GROMACS .gro file of C-alpha atoms in nm:
model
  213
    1UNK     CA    1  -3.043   2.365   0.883
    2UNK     CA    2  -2.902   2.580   1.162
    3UNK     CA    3  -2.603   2.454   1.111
    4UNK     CA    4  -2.567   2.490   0.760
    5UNK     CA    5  -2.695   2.849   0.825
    6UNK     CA    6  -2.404   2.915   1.102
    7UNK     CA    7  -2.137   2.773   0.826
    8UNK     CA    8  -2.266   3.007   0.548
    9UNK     CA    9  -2.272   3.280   0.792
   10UNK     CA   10  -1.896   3.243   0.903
   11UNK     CA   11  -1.812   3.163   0.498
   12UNK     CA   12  -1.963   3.540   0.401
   13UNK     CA   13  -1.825   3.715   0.761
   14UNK     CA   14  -1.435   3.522   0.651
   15UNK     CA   15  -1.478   3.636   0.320
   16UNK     CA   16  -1.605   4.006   0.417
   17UNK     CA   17  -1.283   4.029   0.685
   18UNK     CA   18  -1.017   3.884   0.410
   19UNK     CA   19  -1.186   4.166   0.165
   20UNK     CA   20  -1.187   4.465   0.436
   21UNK     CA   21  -0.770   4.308   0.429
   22UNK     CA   22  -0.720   4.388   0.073
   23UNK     CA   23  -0.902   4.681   0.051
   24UNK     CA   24  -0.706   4.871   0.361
   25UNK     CA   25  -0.344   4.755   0.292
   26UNK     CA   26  -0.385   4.825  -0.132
   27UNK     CA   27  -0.234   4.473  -0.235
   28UNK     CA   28  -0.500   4.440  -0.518
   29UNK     CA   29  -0.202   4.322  -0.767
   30UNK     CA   30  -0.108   4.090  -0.500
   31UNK     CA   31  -0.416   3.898  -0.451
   32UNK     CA   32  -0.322   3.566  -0.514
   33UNK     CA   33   0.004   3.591  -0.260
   34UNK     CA   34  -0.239   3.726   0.024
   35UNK     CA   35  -0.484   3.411   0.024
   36UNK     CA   36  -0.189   3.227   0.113
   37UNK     CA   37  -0.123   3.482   0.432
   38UNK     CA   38  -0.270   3.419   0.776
   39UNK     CA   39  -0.428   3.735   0.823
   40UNK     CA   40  -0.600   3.715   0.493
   41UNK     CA   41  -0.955   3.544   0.605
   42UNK     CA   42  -0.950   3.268   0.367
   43UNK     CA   43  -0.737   3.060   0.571
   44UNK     CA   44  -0.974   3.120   0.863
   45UNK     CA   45  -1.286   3.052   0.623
   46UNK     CA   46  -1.118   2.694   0.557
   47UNK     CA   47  -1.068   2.634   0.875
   48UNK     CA   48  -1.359   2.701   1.005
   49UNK     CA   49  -1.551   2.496   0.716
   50UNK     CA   50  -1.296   2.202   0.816
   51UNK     CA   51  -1.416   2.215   1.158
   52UNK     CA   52  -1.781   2.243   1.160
   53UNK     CA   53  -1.803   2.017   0.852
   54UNK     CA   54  -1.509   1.800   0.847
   55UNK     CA   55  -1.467   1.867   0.443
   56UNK     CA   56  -1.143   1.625   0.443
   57UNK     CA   57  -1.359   1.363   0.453
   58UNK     CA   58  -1.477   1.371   0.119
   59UNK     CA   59  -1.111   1.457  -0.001
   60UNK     CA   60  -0.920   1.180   0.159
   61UNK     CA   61  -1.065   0.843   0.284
   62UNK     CA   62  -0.998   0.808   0.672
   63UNK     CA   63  -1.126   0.489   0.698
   64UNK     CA   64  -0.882   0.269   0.478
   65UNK     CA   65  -0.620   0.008   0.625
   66UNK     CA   66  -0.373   0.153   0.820
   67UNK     CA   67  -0.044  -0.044   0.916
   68UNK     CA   68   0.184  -0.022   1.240
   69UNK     CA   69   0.427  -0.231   1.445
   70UNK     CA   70   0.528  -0.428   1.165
   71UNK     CA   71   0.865  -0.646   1.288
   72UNK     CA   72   1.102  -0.868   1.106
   73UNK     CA   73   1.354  -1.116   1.272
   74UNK     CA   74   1.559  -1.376   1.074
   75UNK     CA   75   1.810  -1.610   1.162
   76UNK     CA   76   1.822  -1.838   0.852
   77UNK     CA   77   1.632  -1.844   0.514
   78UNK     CA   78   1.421  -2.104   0.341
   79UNK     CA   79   1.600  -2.228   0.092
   80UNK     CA   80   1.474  -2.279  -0.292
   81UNK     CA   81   1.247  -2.629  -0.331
   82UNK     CA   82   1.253  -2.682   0.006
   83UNK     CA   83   0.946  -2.885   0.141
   84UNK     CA   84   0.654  -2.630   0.331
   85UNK     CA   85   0.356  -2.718   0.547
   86UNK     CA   86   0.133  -2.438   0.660
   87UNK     CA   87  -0.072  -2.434   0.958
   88UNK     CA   88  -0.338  -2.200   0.940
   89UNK     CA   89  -0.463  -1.962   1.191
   90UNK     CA   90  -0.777  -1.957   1.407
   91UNK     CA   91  -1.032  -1.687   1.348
   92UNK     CA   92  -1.230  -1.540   1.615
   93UNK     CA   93  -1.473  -1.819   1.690
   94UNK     CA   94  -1.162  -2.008   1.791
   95UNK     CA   95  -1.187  -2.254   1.414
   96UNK     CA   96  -0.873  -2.313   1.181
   97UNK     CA   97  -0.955  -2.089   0.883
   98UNK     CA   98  -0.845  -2.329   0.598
   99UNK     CA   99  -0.884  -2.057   0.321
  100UNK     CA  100  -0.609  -1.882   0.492
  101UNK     CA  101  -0.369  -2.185   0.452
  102UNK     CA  102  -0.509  -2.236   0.130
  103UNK     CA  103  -0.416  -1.870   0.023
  104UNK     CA  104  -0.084  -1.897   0.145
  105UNK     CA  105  -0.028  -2.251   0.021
  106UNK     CA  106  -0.133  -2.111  -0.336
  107UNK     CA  107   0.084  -1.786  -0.311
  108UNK     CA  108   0.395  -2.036  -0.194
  109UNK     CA  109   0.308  -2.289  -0.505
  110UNK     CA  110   0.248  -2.016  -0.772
  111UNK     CA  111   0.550  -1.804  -0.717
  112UNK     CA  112   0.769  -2.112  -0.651
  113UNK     CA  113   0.868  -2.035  -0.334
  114UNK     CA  114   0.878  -2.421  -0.234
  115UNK     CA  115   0.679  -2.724  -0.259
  116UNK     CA  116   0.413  -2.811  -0.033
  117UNK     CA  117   0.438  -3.104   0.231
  118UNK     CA  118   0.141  -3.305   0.341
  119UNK     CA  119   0.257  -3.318   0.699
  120UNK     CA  120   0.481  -3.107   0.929
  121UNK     CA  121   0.658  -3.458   0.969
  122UNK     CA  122   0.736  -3.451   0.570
  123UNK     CA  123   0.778  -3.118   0.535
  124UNK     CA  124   1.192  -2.961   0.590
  125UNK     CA  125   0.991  -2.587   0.725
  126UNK     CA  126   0.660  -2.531   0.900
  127UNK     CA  127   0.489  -2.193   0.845
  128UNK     CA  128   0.249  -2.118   1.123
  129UNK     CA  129  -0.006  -1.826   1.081
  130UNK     CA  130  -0.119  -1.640   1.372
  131UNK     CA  131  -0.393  -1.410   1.363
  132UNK     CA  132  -0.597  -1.182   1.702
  133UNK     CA  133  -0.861  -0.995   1.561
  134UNK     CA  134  -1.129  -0.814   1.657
  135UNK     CA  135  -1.519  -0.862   1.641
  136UNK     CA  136  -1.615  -0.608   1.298
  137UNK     CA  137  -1.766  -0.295   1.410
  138UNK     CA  138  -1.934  -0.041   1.238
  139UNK     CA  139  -1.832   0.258   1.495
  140UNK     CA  140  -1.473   0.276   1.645
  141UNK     CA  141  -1.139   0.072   1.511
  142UNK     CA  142  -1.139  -0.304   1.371
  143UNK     CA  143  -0.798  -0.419   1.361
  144UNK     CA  144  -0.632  -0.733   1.340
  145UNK     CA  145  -0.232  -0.879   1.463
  146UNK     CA  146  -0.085  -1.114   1.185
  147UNK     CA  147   0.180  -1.308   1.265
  148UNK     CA  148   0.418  -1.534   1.043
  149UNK     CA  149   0.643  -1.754   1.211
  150UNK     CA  150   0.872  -2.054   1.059
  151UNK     CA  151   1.040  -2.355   1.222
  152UNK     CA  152   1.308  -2.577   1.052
  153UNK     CA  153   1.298  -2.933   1.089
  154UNK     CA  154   1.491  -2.884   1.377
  155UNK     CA  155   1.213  -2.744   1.549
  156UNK     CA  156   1.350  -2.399   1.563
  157UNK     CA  157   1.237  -2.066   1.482
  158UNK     CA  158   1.421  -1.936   1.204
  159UNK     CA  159   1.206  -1.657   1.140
  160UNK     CA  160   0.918  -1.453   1.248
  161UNK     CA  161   0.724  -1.160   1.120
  162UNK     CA  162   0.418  -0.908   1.252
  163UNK     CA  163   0.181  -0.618   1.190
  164UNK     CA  164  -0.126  -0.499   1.325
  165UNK     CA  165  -0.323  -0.364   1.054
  166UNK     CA  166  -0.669  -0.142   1.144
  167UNK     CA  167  -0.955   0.097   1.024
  168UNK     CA  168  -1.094   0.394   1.223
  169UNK     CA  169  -1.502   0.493   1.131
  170UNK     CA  170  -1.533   0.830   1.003
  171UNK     CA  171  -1.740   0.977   1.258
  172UNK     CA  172  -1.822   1.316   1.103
  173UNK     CA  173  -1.869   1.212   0.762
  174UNK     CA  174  -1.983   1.543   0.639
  175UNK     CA  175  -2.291   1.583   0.803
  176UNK     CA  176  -2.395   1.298   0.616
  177UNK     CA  177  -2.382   0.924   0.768
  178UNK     CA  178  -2.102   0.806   0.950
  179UNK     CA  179  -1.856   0.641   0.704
  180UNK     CA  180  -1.775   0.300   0.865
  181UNK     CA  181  -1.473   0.132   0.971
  182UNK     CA  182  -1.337  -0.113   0.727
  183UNK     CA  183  -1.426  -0.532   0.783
  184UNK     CA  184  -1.216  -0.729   0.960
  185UNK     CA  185  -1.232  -0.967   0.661
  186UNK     CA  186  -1.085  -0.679   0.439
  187UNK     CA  187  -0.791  -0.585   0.690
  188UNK     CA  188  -0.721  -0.977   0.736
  189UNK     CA  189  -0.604  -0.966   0.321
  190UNK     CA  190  -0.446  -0.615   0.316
  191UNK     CA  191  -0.269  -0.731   0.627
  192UNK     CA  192  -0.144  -1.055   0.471
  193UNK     CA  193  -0.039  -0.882   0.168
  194UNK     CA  194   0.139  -0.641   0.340
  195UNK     CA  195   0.333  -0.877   0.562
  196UNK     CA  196   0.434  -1.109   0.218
  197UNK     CA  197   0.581  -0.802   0.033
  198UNK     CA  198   0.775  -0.683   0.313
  199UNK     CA  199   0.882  -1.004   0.490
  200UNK     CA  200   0.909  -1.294   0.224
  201UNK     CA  201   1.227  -1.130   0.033
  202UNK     CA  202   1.402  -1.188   0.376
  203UNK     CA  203   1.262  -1.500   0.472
  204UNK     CA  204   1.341  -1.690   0.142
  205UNK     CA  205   1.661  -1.775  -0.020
  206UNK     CA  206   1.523  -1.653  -0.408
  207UNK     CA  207   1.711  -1.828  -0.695
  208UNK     CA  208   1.940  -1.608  -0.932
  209UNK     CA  209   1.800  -1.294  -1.066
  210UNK     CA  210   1.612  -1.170  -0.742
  211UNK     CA  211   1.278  -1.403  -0.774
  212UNK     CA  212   1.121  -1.736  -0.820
  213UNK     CA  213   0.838  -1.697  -1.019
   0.00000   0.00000   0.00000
């Protein structure tokens, strides 16, 4: 409560300066242009009520994915019906996470991208996924590294792509309680996502007309 009454007491002392303004330089037909001055008070009133309240919060949401370090390299493209095995990546517990490679297996399949080979030995590309993540917090940053790499049957890398992707926890949520950082699990999709829309236009050869599907 006392700090509610400390924020309503700068709000009316703000207000009261910004007034005393207009009232001692006669702008009263130019009210509107001196809220937007620095001397006025009502900048000062927001930023006061931004710092003791952090009111952004419930304007813009701090916690969703951000994205950083994303990289492309490519030496060669995969070329249209070629043959595609995917090896998936480990999660945290160290185990292959099979809905991952089924995921990407399913995104390669339904926008004809290639077929998909039972083996690396069948297969003409291999598509390893490569994921470090973090353990999900509710306080402080989850964030998690993708990495896409491919090797030709040649057993060379013909192109590789990364991004870290994270969440920060609002800490001042407003007084009210803390707004947490977004899952791991949730980042691990966005992250994906993000790295197939930016990196699979160079990494495949698409057929006439700019796509596949």
């Amino acid at each position: 409560m006392r700090k509610v009454f400390h924020i309503c007491f700068l709000c009316f002392v703000t207000v009261l300066f910004g007034c005393s303004n207009v009232v001692t330089k006669n702008t009263f037909n130019n009210t509107q242009n001196l809220i937007l001055k620095p001397n006025s008070g009502f900048l000062l009133m927001a930023a006061l009520i931004e710092m003791n309240t952090n009111f952004s919060s419930l304007i813009f949401d701090k916690t969703k994915a951000k994205f950083e370090d994303y990289r492309v390299s490519v030496s060669d493209k995969i070329v249209a019906d070629s043959k595609i095995f995917v090896i998936p990546p480990k999660d945290i517990s160290g185990e292959y996470d099979f809905e991952m490679k089924s995921l990407m297996e399913n995104i390669i399949s339904l926008n004809k991208l290639g077929t998909l080979a039972k083996s690396a030995e069948d297969a003409d590309y291999i598509m390893i996924l490569n994921f470090e993540e973090s353990v999900t917090k509710i306080f402080g940053k989850n964030f998690i590294r993708e990495e896409i790499t491919v090797f030709n049957n040649h057993n060379a890398v013909i192109s590789n792509a990364t991004v870290t992707v994270f969440s920060n926890s609002d800490e001042n949520f407003f007084y009210f309680q803390t707004r947490p950082a977004r899952p791991v699990s949730y980042l691990k999709i966005k992250g994906l996502q993000y790295l197939i829309e930016k990196s699979f236009p160079e990494m495949f050869k698409f057929k006439k007309g700019g796509k596949n599907a």
